[in-house]
Coordinates of C-alpha atoms and ligand atoms in Angstrom, one line a residue:
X1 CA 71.3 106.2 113.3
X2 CA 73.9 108.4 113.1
X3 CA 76.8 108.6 110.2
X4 CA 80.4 109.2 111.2
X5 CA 80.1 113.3 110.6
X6 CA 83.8 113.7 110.5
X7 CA 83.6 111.7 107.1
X8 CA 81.8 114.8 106.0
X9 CA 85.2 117.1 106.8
X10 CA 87.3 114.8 104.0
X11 CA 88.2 116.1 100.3
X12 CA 85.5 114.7 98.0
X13 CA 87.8 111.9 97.0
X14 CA 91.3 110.9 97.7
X15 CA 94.2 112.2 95.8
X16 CA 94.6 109.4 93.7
X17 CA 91.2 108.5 92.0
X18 CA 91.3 112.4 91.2
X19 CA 94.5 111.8 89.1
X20 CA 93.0 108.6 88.0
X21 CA 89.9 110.3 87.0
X22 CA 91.3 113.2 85.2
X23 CA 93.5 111.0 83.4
X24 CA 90.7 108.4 82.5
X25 CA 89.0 111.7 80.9
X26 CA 91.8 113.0 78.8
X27 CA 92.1 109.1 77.3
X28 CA 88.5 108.7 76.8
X29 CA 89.1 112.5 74.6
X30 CA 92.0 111.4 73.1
X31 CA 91.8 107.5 72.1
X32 CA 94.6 108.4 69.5
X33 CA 97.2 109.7 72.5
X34 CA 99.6 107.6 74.3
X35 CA 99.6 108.4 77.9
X36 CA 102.3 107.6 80.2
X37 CA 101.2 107.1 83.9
X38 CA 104.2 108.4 86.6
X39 CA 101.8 109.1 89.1
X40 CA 100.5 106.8 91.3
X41 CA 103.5 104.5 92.8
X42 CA 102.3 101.4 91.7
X43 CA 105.3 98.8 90.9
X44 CA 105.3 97.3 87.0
X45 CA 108.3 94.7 87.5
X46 CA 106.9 90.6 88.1
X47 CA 107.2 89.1 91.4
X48 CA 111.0 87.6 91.7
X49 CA 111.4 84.0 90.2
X50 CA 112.3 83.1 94.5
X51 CA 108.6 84.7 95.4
X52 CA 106.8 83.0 92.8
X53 CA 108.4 79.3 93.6
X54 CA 107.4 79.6 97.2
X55 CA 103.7 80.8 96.0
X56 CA 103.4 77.7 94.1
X57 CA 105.0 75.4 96.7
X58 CA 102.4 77.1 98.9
X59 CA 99.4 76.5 96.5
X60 CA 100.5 72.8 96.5
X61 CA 100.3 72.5 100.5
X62 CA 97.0 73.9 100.0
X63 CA 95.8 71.1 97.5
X64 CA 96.6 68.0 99.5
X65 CA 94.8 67.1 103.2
X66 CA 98.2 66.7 105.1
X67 CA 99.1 70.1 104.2
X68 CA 96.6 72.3 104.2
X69 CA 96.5 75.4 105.8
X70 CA 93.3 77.0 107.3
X71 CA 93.7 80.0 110.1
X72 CA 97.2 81.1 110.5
X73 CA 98.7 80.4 114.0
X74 CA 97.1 82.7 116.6
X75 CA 100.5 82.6 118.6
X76 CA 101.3 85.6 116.3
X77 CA 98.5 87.5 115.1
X78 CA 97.9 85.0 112.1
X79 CA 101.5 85.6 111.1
X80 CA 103.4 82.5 110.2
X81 CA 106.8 81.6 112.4
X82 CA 108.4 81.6 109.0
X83 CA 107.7 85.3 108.0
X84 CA 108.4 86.7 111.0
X85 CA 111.4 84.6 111.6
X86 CA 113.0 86.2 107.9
X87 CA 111.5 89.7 109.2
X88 CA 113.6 89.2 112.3
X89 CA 116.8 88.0 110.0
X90 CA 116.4 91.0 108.0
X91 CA 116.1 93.6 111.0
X92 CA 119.3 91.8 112.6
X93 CA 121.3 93.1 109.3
X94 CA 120.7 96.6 110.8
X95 CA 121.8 95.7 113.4
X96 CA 118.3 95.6 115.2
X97 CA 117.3 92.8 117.6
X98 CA 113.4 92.0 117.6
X99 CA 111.9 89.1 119.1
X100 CA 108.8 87.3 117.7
X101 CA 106.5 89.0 119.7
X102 CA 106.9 92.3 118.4
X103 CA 106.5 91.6 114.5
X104 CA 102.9 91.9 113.2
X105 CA 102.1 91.1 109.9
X106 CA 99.6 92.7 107.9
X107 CA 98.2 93.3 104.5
X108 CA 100.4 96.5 104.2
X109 CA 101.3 99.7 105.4
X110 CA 98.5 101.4 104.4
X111 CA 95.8 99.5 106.2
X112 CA 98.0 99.7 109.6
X113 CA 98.7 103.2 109.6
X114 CA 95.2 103.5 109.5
X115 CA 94.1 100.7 111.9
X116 CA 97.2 101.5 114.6
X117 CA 95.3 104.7 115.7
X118 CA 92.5 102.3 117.0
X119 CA 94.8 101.6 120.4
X120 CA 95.2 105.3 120.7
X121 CA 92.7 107.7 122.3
X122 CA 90.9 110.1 119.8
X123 CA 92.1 113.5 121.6
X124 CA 95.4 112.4 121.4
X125 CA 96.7 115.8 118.8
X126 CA 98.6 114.3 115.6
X127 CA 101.4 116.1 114.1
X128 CA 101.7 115.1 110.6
X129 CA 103.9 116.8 107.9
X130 CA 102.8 119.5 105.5
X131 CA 103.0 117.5 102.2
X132 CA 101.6 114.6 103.6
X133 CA 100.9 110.9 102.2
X134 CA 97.0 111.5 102.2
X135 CA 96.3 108.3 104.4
X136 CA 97.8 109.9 107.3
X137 CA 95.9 112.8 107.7
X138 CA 92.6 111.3 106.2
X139 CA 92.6 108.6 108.6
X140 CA 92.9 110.8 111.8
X141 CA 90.2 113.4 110.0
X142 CA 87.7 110.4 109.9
X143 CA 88.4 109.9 113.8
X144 CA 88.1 113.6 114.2
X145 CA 91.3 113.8 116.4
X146 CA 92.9 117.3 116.2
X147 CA 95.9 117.7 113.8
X148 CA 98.9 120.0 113.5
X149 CA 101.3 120.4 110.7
X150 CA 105.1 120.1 110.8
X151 CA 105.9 122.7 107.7
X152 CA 108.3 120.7 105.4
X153 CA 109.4 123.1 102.2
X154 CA 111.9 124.1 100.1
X155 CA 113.9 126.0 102.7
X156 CA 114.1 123.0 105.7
X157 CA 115.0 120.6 102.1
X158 CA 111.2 118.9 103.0
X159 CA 112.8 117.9 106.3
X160 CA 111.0 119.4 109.0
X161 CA 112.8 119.1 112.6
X162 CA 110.8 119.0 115.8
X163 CA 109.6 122.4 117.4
X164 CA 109.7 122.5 121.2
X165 CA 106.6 124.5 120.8
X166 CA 104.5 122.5 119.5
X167 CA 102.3 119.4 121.7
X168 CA 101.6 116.3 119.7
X169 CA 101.0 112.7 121.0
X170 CA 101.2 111.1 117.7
X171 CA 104.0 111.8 115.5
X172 CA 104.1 110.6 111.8
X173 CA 107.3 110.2 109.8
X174 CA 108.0 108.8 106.7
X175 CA 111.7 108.5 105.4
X176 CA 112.8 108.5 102.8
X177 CA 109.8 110.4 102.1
X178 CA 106.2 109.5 100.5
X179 CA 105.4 112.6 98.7
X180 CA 109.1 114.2 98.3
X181 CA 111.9 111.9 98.3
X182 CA 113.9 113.7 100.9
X183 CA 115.2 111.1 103.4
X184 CA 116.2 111.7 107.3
X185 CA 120.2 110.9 108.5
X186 CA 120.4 109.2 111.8
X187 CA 121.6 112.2 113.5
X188 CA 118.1 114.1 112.4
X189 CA 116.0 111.0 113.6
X190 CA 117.8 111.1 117.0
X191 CA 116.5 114.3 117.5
X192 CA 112.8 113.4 116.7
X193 CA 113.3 110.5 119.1
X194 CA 114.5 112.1 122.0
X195 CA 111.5 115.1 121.1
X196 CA 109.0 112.2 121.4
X197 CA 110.6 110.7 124.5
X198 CA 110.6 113.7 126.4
X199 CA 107.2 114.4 126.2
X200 CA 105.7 110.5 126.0
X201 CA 104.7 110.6 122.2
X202 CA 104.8 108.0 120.3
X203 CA 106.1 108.2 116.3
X204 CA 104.4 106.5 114.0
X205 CA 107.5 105.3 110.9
X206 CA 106.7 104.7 108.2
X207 CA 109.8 102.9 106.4
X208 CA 107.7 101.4 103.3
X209 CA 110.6 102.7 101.0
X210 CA 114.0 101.8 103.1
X211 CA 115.3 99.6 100.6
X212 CA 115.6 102.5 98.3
X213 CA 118.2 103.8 100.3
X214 CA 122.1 103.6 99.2
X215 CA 123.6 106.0 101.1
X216 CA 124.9 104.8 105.0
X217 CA 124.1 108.0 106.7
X218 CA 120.5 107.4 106.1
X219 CA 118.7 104.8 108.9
X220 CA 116.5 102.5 107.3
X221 CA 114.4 101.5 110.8
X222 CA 113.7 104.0 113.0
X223 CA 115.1 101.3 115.9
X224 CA 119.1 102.1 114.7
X225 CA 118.4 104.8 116.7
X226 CA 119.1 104.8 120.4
X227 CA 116.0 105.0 122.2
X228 CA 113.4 104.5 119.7
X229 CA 111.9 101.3 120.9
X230 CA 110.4 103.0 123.9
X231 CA 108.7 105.6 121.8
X232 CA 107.8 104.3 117.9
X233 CA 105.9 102.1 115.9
X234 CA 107.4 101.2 112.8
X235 CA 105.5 100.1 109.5
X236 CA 106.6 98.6 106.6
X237 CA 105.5 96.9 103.1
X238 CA 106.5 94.4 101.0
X239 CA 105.1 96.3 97.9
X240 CA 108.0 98.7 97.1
X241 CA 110.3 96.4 98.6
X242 CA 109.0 93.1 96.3
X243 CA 106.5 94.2 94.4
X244 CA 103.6 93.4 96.4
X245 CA 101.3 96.1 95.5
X246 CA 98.9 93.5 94.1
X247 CA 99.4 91.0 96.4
X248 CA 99.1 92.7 99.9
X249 CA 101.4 92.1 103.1
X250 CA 103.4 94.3 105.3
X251 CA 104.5 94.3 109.1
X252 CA 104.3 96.4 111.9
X253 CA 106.8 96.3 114.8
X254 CA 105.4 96.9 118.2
X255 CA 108.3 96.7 120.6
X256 CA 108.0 95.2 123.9
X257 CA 109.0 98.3 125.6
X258 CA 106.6 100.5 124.0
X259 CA 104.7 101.2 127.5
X260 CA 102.1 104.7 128.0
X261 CA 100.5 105.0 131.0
X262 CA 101.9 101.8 132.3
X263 CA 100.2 99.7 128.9
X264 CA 101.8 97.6 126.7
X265 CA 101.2 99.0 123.6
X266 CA 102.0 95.8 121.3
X267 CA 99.5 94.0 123.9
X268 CA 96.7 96.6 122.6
X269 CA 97.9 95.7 119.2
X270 CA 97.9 92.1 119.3
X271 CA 94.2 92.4 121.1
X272 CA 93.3 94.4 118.1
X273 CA 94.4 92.6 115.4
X274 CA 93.5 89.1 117.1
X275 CA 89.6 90.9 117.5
X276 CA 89.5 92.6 113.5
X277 CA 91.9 90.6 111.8
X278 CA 92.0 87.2 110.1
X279 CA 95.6 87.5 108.7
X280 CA 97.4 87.6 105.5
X281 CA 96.5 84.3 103.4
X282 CA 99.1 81.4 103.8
X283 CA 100.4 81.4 100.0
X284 CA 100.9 85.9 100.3
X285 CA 102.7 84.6 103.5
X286 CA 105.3 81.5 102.4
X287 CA 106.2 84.7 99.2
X288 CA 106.8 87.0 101.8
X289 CA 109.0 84.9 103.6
X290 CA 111.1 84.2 100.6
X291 CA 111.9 87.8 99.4
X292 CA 114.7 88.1 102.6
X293 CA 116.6 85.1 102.2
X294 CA 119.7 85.0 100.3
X295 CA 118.7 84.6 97.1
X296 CA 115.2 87.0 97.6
X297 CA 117.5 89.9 98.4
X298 CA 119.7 89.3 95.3
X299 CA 116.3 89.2 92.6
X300 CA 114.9 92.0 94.9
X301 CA 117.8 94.2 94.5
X302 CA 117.8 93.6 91.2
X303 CA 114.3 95.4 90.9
X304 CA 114.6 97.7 93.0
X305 CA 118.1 98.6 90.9
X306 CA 116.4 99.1 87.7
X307 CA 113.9 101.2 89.5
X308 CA 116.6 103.4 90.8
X309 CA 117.9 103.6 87.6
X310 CA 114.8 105.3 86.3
X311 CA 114.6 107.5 89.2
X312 CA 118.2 108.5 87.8
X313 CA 117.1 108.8 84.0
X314 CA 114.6 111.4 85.7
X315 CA 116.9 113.2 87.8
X316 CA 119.0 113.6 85.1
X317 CA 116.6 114.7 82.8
X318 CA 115.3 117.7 85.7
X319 CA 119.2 118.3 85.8
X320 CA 119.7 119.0 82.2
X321 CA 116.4 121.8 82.6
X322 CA 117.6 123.6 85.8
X323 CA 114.7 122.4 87.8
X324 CA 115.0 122.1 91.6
X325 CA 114.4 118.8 92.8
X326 CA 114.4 116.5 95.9
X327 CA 114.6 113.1 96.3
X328 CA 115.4 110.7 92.7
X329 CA 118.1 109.2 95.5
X330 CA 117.6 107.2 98.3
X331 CA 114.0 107.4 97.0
X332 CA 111.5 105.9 94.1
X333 CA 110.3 109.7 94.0
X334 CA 110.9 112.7 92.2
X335 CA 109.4 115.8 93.8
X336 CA 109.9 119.2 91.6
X337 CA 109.3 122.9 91.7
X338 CA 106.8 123.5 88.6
X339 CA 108.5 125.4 85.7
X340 CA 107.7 129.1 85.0
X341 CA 105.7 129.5 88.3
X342 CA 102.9 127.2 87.2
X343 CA 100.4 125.9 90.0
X344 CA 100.5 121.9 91.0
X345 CA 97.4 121.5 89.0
X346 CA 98.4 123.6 86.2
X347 CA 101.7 121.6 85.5
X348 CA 99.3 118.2 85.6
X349 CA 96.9 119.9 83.3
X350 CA 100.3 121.2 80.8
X351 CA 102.2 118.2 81.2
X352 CA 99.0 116.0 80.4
X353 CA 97.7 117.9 77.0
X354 CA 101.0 118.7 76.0
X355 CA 103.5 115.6 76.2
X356 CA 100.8 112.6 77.3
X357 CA 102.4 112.7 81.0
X358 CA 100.6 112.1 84.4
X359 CA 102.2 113.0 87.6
X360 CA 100.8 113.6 90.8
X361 CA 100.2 117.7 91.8
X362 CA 102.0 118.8 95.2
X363 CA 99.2 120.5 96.5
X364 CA 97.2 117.3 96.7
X365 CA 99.5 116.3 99.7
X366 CA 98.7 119.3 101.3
X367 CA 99.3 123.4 101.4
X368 CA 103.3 123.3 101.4
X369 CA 103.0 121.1 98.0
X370 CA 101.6 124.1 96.5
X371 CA 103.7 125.1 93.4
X372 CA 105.5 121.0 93.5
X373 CA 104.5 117.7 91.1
X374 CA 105.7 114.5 92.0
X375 CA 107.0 112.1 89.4
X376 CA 107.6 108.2 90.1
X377 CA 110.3 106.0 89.0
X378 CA 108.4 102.8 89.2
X379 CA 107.5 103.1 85.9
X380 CA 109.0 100.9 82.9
X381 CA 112.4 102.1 81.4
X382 CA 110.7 102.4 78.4
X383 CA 108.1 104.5 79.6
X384 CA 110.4 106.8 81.7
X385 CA 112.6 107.6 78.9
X386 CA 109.9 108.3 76.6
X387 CA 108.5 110.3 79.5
X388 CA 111.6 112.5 80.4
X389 CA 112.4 112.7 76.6
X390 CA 108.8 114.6 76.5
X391 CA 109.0 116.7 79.1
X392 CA 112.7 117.7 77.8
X393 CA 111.1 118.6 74.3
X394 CA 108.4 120.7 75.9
X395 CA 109.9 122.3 79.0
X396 CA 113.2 123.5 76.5
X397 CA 110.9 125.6 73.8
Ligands
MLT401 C1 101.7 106.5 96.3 O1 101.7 106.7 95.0 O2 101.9 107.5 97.0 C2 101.6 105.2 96.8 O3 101.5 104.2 95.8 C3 100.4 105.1 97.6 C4 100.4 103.9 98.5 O4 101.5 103.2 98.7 O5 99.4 103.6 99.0

């Protein structure tokens, strides 16, 4: 027996537990203190009244012989003509046409940006950016598969454009942006598109925080771009969008005309998933499928409105201390330059003992974060004003 020895080239443990950990040792220390947790994106708003009603309806099909549910139909991957038929709705309010066939639904983004790479061969090169959301780059270390870095920092705004000079088979983008905020206009996505085209790439999207975008010039699917269903693979989560972080389901578009070396790619992906998946459980499935109707996009919005107004109380708050910033719009993140030259890790450490705060460091996604900390607005209001009203008492001494 052998063990996977790429395992072996990982950090000792993933960005968050370390957080978790450090923060879980400073309240053990200090029982007395009241810690305030923006770190980890992890929603704190209830399920919409819409989402819970169908979950209950659901559990009642479930209790009577008529209605029961076992395996979800195997037409689609487990995913239930429903779901994908709301999926579909919502895509064709971008303007985006997808047919049944091409929606996959999962138990989130997370899992699938992991699990896609299975179709792909492992020395395909991976270009992922420099801050990176760790699960990208973990997942393609434990695969051993050679990586390069796209540099995003202060100068390119933590956008960085495609380089002609560098070969990569498997691009990964996330916009608006898991750790920074900073979010991609149309015309910048064109040009990633037509990069990947011209040399038979494929972009992995990740578009798990879309519906935190106001502002038109932003896309919010990679496919309102010309071109991009014959090169990407977009992912995306009901957990930011809904609130789903506890209850688990995403979806990952495949498009029909996503062909490499004269393969259907969404056929590889329906063999996978029909070969190591069961599916998302009928009740997650019938709330999914109520968050986009009519009413599910009204209580939605109305989450994800109070989440933007905390990102907002934050921004303002960075405003008021001079501190260079990106994201806080479009964006449930806040990604800042550390005051006074301070590490990452020094800033979690200071704002920690010193106003009861926990962020996440920049440097734990990666060398370019170096010198960054990432705040989150999915906090409560409460806790985000008492937050920002710390961090303005300390950071103005
Ligand atoms: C984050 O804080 O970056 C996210 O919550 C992580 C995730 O969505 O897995």
């Amino acid at each position: 027996m052998k063990i996977n020895e790429h395992f072996l080239q990982l950090k000792d443990s993933y960005l968050f537990a370390t957080v978790g950990r450090k923060t879980a040792a400073y309240k053990a220390a200090h029982p007395d203190k009241d810690v305030i947790r923006l770190s980890i994106g992890d929603v704190t708003l209830p399920l919409a009244p819409v989402v819970i009603e169908a979950m209950h309806k659901a559990v009642d099909d479930m209790s009577h012989k008529e209605t029961f549910k076992g395996y979800g139909p195997d037409q689609y991957c487990y995913g239930y003509e429903a779901l994908i038929d709301s999926i579909k709705r919502s895509y064709a309010r971008k303007g985006v046409a997808l047919a049944s066939s091409e929606v996959f639904i999962s138990d989130g983004a997370k899992s699938d940006c992991g699990n896609i790479l299975d179709i792909f061969s492992d020395d395909n090169v991976v270009l992922v950016p420099d801050p990176v959301y760790p699960v990208y780059l973990d997942t393609n270390v434990m695969a051993g598969r050679k990586i390069v870095f796209a540099d995003a920092t202060e100068e390119n705004g933590f956008l960085p454009m495609p380089d002609d000079s560098v070969k990569a088979d498997i691009i990964y983008i996330c916009s608006p942006n898991n750790p920074t905020g900073a979010a991609y206009t149309r015309e910048q996505l064109k040009a990633w598109v037509d990069h990947a085209r011209a040399r038979d790439a494929v972009i992995l999207y990740d578009a798990a925080y879309e519906h935190f975008v106001t502002d038109d010039k932003f896309a919010r699917s990679i496919y309102e771009v010309e071109g991009a269903k014959e090169c990407a693979i977009e992912l995306c989560s009901y957990s930011k969008t809904a609130g789903f972080t506890g209850v688990r389901c995403g979806y990952t578009i495949v498009p029909e005309a996503l062909v490499r070396q004269g393969v259907s790619l969404n056929k590889l992906w329906a063999r996978r998933q029909s070969t190591k998946f069961n599916g998302v459980s009928y009740i997650t499935q019938m709330g999914a499928a109520a968050v986009f109707t009519d009413c599910g996009e009204r209580q939605i919005a109305d989450n994800i409105n109070y989440y933007r107004r905390n990102a907002k109380i934050i921004a303002d708050c960075l405003d008021s201390l001079g501190i260079w910033y990106t994201g806080g719009k479009n964006s449930p993140y806040i990604w800042l330059k550390c005051p006074n030259g301070m590490s990452s890790w020094e800033f979690f450490d200071y704002l920690l003992e010193n106003a009861q705060v926990v962020g996440t460091p920049g440097s734990g996604f990666g060398k370019n974060g170096e010198g960054f900390f990432r705040l989150t607005a999915f906090g409560s209001e409460e806790n985000t004003r008492k937050a920002c009203a710390r961090i303005k008492a300390l950071l103005q001494k």
